[in-house]
Short mmCIF file of C-alpha atoms in Angstrom, two decimals:
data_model
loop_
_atom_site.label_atom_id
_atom_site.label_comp_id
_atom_site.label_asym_id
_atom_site.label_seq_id
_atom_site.Cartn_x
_atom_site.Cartn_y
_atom_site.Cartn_z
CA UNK A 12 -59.41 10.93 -115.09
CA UNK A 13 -62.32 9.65 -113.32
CA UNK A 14 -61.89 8.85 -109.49
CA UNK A 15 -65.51 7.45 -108.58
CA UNK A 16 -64.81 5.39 -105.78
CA UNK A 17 -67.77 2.55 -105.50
CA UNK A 18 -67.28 0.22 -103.64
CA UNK A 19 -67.02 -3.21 -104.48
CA UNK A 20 -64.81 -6.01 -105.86
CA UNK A 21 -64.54 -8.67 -109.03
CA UNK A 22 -66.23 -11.83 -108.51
CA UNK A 23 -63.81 -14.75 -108.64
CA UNK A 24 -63.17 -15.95 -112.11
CA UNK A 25 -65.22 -19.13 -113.12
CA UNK A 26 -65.35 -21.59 -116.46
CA UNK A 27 -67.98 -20.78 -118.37
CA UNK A 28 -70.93 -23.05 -118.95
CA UNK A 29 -70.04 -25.64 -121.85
CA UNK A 30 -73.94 -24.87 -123.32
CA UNK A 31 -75.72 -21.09 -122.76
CA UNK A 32 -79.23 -21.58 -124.74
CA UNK A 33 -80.05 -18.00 -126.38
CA UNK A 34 -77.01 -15.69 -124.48
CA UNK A 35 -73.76 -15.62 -127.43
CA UNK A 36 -70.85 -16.28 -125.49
CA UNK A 37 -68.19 -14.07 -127.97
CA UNK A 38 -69.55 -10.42 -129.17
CA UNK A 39 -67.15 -9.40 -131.74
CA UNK A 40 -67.27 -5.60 -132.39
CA UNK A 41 -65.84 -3.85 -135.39
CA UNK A 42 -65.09 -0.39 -135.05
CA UNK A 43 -66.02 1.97 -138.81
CA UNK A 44 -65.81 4.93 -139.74
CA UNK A 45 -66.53 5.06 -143.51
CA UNK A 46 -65.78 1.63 -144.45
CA UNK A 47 -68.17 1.28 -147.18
CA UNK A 48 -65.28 -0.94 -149.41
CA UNK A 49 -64.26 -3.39 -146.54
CA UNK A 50 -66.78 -3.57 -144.61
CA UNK A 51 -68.73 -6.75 -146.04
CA UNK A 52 -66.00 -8.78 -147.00
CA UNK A 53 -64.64 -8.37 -143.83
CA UNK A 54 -67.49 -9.02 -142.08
CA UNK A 55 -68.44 -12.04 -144.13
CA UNK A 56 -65.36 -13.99 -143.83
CA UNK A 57 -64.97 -12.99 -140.04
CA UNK A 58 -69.10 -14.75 -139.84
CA UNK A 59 -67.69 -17.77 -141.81
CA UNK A 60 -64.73 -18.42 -139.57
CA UNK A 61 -66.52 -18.21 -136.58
CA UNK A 62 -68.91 -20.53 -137.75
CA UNK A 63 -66.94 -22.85 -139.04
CA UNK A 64 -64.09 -23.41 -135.91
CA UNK A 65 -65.84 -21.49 -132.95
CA UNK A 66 -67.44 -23.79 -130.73
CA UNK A 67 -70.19 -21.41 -128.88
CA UNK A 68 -72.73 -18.85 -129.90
CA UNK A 69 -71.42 -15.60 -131.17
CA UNK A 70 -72.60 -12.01 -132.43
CA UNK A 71 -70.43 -9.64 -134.83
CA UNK A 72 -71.70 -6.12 -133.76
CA UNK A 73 -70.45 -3.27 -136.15
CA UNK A 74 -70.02 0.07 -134.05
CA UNK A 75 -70.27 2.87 -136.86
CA UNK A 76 -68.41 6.00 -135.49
CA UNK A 77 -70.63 8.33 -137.48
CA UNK A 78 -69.67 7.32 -141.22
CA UNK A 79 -70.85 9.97 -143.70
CA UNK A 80 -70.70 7.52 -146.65
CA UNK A 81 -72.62 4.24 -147.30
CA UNK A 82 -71.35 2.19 -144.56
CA UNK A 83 -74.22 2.54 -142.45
CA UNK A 84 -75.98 1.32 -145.36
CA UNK A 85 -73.90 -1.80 -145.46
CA UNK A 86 -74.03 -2.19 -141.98
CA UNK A 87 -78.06 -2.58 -142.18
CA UNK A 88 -77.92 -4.99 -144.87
CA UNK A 89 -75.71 -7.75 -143.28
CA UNK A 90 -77.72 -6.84 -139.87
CA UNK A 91 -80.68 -7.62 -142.48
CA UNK A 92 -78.65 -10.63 -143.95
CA UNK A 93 -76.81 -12.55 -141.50
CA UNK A 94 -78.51 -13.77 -137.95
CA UNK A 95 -75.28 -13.24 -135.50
CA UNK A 96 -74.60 -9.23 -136.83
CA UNK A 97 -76.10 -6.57 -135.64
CA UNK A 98 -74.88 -2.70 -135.79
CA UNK A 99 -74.82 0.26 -133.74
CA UNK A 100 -74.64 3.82 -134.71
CA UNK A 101 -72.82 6.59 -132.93
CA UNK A 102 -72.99 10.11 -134.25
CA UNK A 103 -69.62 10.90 -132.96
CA UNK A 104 -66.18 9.28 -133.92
CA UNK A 105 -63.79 7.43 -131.43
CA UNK A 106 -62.89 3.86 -131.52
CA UNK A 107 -62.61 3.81 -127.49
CA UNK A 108 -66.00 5.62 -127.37
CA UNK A 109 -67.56 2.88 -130.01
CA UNK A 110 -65.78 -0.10 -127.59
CA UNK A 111 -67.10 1.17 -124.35
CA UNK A 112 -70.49 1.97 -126.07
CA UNK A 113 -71.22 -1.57 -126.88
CA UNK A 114 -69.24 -3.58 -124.65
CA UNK A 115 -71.37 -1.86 -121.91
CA UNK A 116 -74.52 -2.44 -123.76
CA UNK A 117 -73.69 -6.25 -124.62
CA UNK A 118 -74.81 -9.28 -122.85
CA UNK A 119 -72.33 -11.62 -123.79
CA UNK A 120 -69.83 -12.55 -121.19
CA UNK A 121 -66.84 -12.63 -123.92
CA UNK A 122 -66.51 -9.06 -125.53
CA UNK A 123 -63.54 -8.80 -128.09
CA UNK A 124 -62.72 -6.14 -130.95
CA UNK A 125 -61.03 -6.12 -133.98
CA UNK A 126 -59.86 -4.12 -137.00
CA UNK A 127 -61.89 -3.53 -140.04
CA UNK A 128 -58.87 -4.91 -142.01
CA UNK A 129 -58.32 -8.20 -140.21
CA UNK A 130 -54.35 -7.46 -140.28
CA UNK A 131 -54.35 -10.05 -137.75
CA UNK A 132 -54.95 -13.56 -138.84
CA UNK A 133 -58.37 -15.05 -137.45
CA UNK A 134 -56.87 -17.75 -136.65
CA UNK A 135 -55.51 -16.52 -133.46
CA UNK A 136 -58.71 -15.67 -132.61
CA UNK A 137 -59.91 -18.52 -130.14
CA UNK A 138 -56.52 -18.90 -128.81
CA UNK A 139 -57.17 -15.28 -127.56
CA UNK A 140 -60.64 -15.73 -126.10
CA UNK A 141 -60.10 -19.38 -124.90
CA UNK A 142 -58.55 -18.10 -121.56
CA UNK A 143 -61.50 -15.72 -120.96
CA UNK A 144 -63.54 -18.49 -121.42
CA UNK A 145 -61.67 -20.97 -119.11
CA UNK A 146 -61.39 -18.38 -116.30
CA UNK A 147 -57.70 -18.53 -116.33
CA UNK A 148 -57.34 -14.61 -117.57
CA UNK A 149 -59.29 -11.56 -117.19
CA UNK A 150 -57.85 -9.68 -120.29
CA UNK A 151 -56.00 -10.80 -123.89
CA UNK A 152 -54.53 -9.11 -126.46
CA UNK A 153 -53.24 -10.16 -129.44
CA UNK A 154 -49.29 -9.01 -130.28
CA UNK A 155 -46.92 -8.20 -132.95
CA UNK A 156 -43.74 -7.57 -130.97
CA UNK A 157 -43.37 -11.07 -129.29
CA UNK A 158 -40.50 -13.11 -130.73
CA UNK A 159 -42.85 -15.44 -132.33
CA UNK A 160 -45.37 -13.20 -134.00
CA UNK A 161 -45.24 -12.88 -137.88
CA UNK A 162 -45.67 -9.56 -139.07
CA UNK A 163 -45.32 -7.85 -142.29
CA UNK A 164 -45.07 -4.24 -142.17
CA UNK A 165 -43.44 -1.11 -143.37
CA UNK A 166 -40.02 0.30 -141.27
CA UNK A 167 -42.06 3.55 -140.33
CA UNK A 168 -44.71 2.03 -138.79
CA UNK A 169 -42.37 -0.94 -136.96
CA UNK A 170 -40.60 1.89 -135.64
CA UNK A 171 -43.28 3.94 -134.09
CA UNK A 172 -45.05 0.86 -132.60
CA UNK A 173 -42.01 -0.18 -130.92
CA UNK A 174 -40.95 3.25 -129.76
CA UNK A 175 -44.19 3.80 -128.34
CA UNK A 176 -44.14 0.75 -126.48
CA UNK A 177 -40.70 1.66 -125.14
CA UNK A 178 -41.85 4.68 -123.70
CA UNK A 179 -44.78 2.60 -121.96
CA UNK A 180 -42.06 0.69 -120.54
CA UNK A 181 -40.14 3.34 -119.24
CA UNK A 182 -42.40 6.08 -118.28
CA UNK A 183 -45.95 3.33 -116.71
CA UNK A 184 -43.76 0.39 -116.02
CA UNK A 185 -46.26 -1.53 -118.80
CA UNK A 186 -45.15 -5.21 -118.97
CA UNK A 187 -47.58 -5.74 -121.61
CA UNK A 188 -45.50 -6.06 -125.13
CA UNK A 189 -48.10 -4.65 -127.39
CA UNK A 190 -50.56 -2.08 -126.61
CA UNK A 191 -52.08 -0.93 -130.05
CA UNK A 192 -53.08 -4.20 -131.58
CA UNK A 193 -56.45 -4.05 -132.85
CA UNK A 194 -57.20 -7.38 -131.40
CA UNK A 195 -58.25 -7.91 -127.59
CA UNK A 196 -60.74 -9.26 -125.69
CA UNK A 197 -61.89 -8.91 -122.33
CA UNK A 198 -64.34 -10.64 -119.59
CA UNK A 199 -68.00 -8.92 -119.43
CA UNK A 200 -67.30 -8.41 -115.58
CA UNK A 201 -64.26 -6.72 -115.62
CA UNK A 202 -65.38 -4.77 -118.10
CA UNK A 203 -68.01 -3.51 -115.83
CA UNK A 204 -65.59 -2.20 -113.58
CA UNK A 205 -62.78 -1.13 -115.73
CA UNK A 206 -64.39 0.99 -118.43
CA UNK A 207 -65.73 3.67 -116.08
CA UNK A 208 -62.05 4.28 -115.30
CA UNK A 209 -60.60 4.88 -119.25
CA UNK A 210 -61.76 7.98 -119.58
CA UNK A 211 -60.22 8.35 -123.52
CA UNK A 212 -62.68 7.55 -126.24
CA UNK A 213 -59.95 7.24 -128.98
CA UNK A 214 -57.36 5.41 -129.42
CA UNK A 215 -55.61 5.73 -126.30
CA UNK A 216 -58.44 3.62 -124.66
CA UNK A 217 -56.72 0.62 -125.40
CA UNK A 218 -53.68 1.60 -124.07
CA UNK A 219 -55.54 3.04 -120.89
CA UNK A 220 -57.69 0.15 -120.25
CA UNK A 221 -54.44 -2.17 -120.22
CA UNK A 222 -52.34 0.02 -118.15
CA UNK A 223 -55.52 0.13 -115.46
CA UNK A 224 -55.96 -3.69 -115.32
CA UNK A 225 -52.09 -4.38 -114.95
CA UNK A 226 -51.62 -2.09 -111.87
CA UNK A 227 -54.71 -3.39 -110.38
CA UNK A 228 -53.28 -6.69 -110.54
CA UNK A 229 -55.75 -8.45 -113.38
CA UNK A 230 -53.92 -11.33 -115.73
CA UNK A 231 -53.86 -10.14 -118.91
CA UNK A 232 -53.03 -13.19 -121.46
CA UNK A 233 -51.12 -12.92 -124.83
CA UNK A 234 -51.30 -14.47 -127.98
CA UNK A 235 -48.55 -14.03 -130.56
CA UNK A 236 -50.01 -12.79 -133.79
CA UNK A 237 -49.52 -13.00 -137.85
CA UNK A 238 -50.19 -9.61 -138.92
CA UNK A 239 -49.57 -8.15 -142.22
CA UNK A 240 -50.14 -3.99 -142.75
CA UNK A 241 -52.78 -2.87 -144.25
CA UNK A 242 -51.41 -0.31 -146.87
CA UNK A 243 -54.89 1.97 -147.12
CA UNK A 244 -54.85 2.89 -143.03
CA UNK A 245 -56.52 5.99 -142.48
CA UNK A 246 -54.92 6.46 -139.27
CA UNK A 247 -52.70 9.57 -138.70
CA UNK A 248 -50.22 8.45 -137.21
CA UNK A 249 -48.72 12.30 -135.83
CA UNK A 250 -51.37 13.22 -134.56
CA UNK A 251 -52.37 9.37 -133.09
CA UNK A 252 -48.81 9.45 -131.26
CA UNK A 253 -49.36 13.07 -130.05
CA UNK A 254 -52.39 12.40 -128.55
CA UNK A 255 -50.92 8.91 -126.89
CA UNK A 256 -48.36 10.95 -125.58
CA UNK A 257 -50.58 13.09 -124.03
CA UNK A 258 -52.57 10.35 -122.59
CA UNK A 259 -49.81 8.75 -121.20
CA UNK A 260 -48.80 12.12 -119.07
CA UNK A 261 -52.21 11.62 -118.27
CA UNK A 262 -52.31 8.54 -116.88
CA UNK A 263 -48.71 9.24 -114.99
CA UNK A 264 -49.90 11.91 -113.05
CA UNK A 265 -52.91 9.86 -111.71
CA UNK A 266 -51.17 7.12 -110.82
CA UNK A 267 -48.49 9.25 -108.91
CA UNK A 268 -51.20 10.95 -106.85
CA UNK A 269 -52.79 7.62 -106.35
CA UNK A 270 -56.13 8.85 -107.67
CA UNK A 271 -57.60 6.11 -109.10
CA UNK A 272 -59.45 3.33 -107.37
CA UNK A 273 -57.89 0.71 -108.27
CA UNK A 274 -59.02 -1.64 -105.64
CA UNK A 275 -62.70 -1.81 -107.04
CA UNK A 276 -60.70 -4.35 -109.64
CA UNK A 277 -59.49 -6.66 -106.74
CA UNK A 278 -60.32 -10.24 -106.91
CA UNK A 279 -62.12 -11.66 -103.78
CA UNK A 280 -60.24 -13.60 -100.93
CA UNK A 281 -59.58 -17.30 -102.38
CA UNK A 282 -59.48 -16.68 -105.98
CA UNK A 283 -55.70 -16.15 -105.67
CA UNK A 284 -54.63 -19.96 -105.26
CA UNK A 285 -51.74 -18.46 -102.63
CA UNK A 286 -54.62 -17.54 -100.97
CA UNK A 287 -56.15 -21.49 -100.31
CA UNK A 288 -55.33 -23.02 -96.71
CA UNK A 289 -52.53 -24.58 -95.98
CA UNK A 290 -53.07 -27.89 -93.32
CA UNK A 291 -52.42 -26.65 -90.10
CA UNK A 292 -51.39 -22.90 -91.37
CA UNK A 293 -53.98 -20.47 -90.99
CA UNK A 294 -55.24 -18.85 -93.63
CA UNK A 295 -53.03 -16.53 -95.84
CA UNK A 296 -50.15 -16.85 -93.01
CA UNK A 297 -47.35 -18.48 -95.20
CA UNK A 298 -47.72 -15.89 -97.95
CA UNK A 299 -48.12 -12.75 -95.55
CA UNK A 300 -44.77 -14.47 -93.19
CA UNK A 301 -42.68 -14.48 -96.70
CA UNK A 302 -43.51 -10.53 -98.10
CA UNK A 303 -43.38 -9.51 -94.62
CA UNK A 304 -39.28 -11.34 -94.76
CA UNK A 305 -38.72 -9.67 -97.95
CA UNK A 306 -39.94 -6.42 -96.46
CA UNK A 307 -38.41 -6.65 -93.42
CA UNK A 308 -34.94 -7.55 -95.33
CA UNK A 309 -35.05 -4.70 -97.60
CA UNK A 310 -35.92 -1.83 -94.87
CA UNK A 311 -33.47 -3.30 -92.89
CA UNK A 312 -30.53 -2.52 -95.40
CA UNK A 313 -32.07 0.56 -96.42
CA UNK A 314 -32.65 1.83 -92.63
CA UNK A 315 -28.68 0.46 -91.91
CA UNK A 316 -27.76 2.61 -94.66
CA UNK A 317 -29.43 5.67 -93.66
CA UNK A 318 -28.08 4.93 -90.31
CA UNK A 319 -24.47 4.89 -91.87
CA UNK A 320 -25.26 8.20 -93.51
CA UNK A 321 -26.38 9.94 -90.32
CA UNK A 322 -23.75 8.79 -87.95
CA UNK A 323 -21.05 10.23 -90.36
CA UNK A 324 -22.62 13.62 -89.13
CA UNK A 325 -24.10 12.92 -85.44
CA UNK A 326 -24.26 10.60 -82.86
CA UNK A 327 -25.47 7.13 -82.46
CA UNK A 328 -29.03 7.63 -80.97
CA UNK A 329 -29.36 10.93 -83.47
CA UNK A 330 -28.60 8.65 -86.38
CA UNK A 331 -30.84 6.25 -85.25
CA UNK A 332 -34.03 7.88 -85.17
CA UNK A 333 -34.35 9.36 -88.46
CA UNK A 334 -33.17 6.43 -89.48
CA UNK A 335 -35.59 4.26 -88.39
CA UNK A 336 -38.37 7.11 -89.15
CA UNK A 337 -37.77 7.38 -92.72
CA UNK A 338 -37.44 3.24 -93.18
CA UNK A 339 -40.52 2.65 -90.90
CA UNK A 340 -42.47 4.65 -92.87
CA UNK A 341 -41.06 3.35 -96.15
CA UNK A 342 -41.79 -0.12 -94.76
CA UNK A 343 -45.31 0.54 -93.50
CA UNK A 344 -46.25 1.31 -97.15
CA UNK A 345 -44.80 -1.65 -98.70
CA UNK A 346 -46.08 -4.10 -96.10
CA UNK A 347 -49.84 -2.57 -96.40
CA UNK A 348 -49.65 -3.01 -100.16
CA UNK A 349 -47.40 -6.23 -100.78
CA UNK A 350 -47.68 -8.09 -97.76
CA UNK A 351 -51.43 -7.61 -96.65
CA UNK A 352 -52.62 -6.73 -100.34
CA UNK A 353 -54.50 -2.97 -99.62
CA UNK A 354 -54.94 -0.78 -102.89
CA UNK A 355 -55.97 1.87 -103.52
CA UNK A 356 -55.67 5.09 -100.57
CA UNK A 357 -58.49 4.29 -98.28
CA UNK A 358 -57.46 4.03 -94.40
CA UNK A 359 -53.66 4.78 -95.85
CA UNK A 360 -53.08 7.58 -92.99
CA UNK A 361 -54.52 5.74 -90.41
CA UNK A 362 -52.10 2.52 -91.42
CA UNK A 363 -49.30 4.98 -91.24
CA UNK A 364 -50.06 6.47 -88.06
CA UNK A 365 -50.34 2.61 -86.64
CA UNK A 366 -47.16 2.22 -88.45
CA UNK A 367 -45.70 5.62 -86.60
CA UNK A 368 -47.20 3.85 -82.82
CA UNK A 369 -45.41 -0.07 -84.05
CA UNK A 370 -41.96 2.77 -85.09
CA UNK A 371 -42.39 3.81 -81.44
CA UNK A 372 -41.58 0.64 -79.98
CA UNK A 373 -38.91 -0.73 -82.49
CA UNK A 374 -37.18 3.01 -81.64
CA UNK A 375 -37.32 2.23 -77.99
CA UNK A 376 -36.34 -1.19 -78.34
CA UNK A 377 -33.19 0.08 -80.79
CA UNK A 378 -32.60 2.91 -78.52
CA UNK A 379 -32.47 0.96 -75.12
CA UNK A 380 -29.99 -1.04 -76.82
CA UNK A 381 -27.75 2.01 -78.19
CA UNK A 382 -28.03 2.65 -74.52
CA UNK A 383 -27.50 -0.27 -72.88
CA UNK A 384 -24.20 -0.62 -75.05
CA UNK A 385 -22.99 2.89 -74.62
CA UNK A 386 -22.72 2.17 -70.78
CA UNK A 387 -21.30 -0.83 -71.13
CA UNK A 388 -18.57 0.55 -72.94
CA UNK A 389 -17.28 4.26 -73.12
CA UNK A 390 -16.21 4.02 -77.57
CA UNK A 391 -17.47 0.97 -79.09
CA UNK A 392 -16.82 -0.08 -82.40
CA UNK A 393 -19.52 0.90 -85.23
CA UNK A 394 -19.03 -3.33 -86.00
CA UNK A 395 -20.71 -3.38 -82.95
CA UNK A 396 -22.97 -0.71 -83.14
CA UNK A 397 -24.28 -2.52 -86.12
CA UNK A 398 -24.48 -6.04 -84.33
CA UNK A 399 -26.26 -4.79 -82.01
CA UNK A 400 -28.77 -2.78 -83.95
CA UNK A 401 -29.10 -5.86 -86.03
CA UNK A 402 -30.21 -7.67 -83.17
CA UNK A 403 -32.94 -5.34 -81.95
CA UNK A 404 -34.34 -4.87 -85.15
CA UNK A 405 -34.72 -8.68 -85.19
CA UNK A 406 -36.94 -8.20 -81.73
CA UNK A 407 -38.55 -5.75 -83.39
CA UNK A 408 -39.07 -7.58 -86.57
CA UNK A 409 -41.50 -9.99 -84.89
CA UNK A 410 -42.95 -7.75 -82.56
CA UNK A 411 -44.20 -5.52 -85.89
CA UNK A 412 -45.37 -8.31 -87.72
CA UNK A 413 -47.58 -9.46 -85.23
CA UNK A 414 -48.99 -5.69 -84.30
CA UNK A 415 -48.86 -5.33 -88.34
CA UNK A 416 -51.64 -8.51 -88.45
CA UNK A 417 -53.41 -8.30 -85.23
CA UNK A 418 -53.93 -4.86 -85.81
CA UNK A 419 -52.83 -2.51 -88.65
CA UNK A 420 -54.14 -5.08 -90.74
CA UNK A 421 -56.64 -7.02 -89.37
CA UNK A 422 -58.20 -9.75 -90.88
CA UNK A 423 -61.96 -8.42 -90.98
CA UNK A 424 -63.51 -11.63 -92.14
CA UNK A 425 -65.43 -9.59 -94.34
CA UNK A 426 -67.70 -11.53 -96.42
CA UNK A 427 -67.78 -12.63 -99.96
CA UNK A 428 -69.43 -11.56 -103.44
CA UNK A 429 -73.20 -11.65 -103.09
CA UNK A 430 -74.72 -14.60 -105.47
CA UNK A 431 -75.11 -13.32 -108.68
CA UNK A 432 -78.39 -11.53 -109.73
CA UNK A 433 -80.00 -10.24 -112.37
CA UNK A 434 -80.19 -5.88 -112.44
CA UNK A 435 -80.59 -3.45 -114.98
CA UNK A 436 -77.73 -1.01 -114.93
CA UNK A 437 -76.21 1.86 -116.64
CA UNK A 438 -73.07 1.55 -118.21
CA UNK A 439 -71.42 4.02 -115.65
CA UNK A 440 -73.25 2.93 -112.19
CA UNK A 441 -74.89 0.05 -110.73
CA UNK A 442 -77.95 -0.48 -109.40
CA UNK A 443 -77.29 -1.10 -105.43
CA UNK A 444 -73.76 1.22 -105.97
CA UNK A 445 -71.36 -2.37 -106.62
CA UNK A 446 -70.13 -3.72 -109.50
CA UNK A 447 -70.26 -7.06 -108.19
CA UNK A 448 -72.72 -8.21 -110.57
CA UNK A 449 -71.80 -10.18 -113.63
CA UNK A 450 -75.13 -11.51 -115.46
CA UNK A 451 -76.33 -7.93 -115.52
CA UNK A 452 -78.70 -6.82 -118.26
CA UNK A 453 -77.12 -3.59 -120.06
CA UNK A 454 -78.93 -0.77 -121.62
CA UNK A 455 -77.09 0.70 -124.82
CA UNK A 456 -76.05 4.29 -123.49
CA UNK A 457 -73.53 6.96 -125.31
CA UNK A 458 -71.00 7.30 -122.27
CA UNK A 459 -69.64 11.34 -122.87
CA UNK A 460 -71.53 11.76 -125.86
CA UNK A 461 -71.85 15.18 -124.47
CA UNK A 462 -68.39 15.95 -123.15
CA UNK A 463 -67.57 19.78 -124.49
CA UNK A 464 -64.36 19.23 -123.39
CA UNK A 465 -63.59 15.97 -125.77
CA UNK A 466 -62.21 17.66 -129.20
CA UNK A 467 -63.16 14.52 -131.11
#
């Protein structure tokens, strides 16, 4: 799993320009490996359709993943044939290797891919780059499993495409409904960022790249699909699911240890429309005010229960304080990441030894109340106890949401995403070291071509 760590966030998401002389908008790309029997057709009647109902320039780019029989052959001769293809050769098989490959390499600021076969009707194909386009989504994906999708398809296959997405489900938390549809599309910019993060180059990458965007918080649209199976597939479907399987341990254990730098896909300040100014609120206040509530609500039942726990085995002020401990610390996380939006696991030890100083004070302020019951009364009742602890925690409340903003989490007034530019860049690194960049000019380059380590 790569961990590089440049710094550096998404620009905000903007309509694209109605007219773009010269630059196609959409770059289709068609993964192959020895397609010599469908590749024309396919790509004939995929050129036809987008010429007849798509309203900007396009390119159909075939990626051939080392074919030993004629496709490359056929590949030339539409290149040769047909304006808007063009094809690129790898000399080593992967569909996720062919995707990142190109997609880095490709100017256009639409990048989508599809299956040889076109399974999926092509006429979902504008309703699934239209939100790119519009700067309402940063991903799509076309699916099979939604309730309104059409799909014709044998039982064996239905079953293993919904089992595997169960197990996304349960195992990633994927809210996504279909992860191996060989129909998505994705914005040039966050493509930038995102790809140097998947490291598979088969056909986990999809499943990778999705699971990468949805925990970093990107909106990832989708369009219901008519699909029907294509009954020649040359994909193995054992060994396919073994090696998703494997991936998906993979990409588990990363996310556990909090490896991955997620925050180089945040969106800047403002593009979030709960981020805009409220008259007479300052900015961000109302939304911080109502996770910081929700917060506050949860650790308080969670520290009372602890606290419940502990004083069936000790005393009041012994129950209190790991009490309070374990739910500071349990809050201090979920206020840094819901409340005051940090990813990733830069400055998270120095937020939680902030978080231990603002626990100091809410333990003194719950303890001098213990206290200050105790000698009033020789046995009160744990009601009370309670009441009381309730109402220094609500002292406290405001005292650590005000420490929390002012200075845990400070508002640095850090400033926006530099005006756009024009760089050369690799696929894998930047120019200046940011990603920020989104009318970059991309050299074709063969990310891992060279990996010993990759079996395929």
């Amino acid at each position: 799993m790569r961990t590089d760590s440049s710094p550096g966030t998404l620009p905000a998401r903007e309509h694209l320009p109605a007219t773009d002389a010269g630059t196609p908008v959409l770059d289709v790309v068609i993964p192959v490996f020895n397609e010599e029997k469908d590749l024309q057709p396919c790509v004939r009647r995929l050129h036809e359709h987008l010429t007849r109902t798509f309203p900007y320039a396009f390119r159909i780019t075939i990626a051939d993943n080392a074919s030993t029989d004629t496709t490359p052959l056929v590949a030339a001769r539409l290149a040769a044939e047909v304006p808007e293809v063009t094809t690129v050769r790898l000399e080593r098989k992967g569909r996720g290797r062919a995707l990142r490959t190109v997609w880095s390499a490709s100017d256009a600021p639409i990048l989508a891919y599809m299956d040889v076969d076109l399974s999926t009707d092509l006429n979902a194909l504008l309703p699934l780059v239209a939100p790119l386009i519009s700067g309402h989504s940063d991903l799509a994906i076309g699916s099979r499993l939604t309730r309104s999708s059409r799909v014709v398809r044998g039982p064996k296959r239905e079953f293993v495409s919904r089992a595997y997405n169960l197990i996304l489900r349960g195992s990633l938390q994927a809210r996504f409904s279909d992860a191996q549809c060989g129909f998505k599309a994705i914005r040039r910019e966050v493509a930038q960022v995102l790809l140097p993060l998947v490291e598979d180059t088969g056909w986990f990458f999809d499943t990778e790249m999705l699971v990468l965007a949805e925990r970093a918080g990107l909106r990832i649209h989708e369009v219901p699909v008519d699909w029907v199976d294509d009954p020649d597939s040359t994909v193995h479907i054992v060994r396919t699911a073994t090696d998703d399987l494997k991936g998906v341990w993979r990409i588990g254990k990363a996310l556990a240890s909090g490896s991955l730098p997620l925050d180089r896909l945040t969106r800047p300040f403002g593009d979030d429309p709960r981020d805009r100014e409220l008259s007479g609120v300052p900015g961000g206040l109302a939304r911080q005010l109502v996770g910081f509530c929700v917060v506050g609500g949860l650790s308080t039942l969670f520290y009372l229960l602890l606290y419940s726990g502990f004083r069936q085995f000790c005393g009041a002020q012994l129950a209190n304080a790991p009490a309070l401990l374990v739910s500071a610390v349990a809050n201090t996380a979920a206020n840094r990441r819901l409340t005051f939006g940090v990813r990733g696991r830069g400055g998270a030890a120095r937020h939680q030894a902030q978080g231990l100083v603002v626990f100091g004070i809410g333990l003194a302020l719950t303890s001098g109340s213990l206290a200050a019951l105790h000698t009033a009364t020789d046995s009160p009742a744990h009601s009370t106890e309670l009441a009381v602890l309730i109402a220094a925690n609500l002292a406290a409340t405001v005292l650590r949401f005000l420490l929390f903003r002012v200075w845990v989490f400070p508002d640095r007034g850090e400033p926006g995403p530099e005006p756009y530019r024009t760089i050369h860049v690799r696929a894998d690194e930047a120019a200046d070291g940011s990603w920020r960049d989104v009318t970059a000019r991309l050299s074709p380059v063969h990310p891992h071509d060279n990996d010993p380590g990759d079996p395929r």
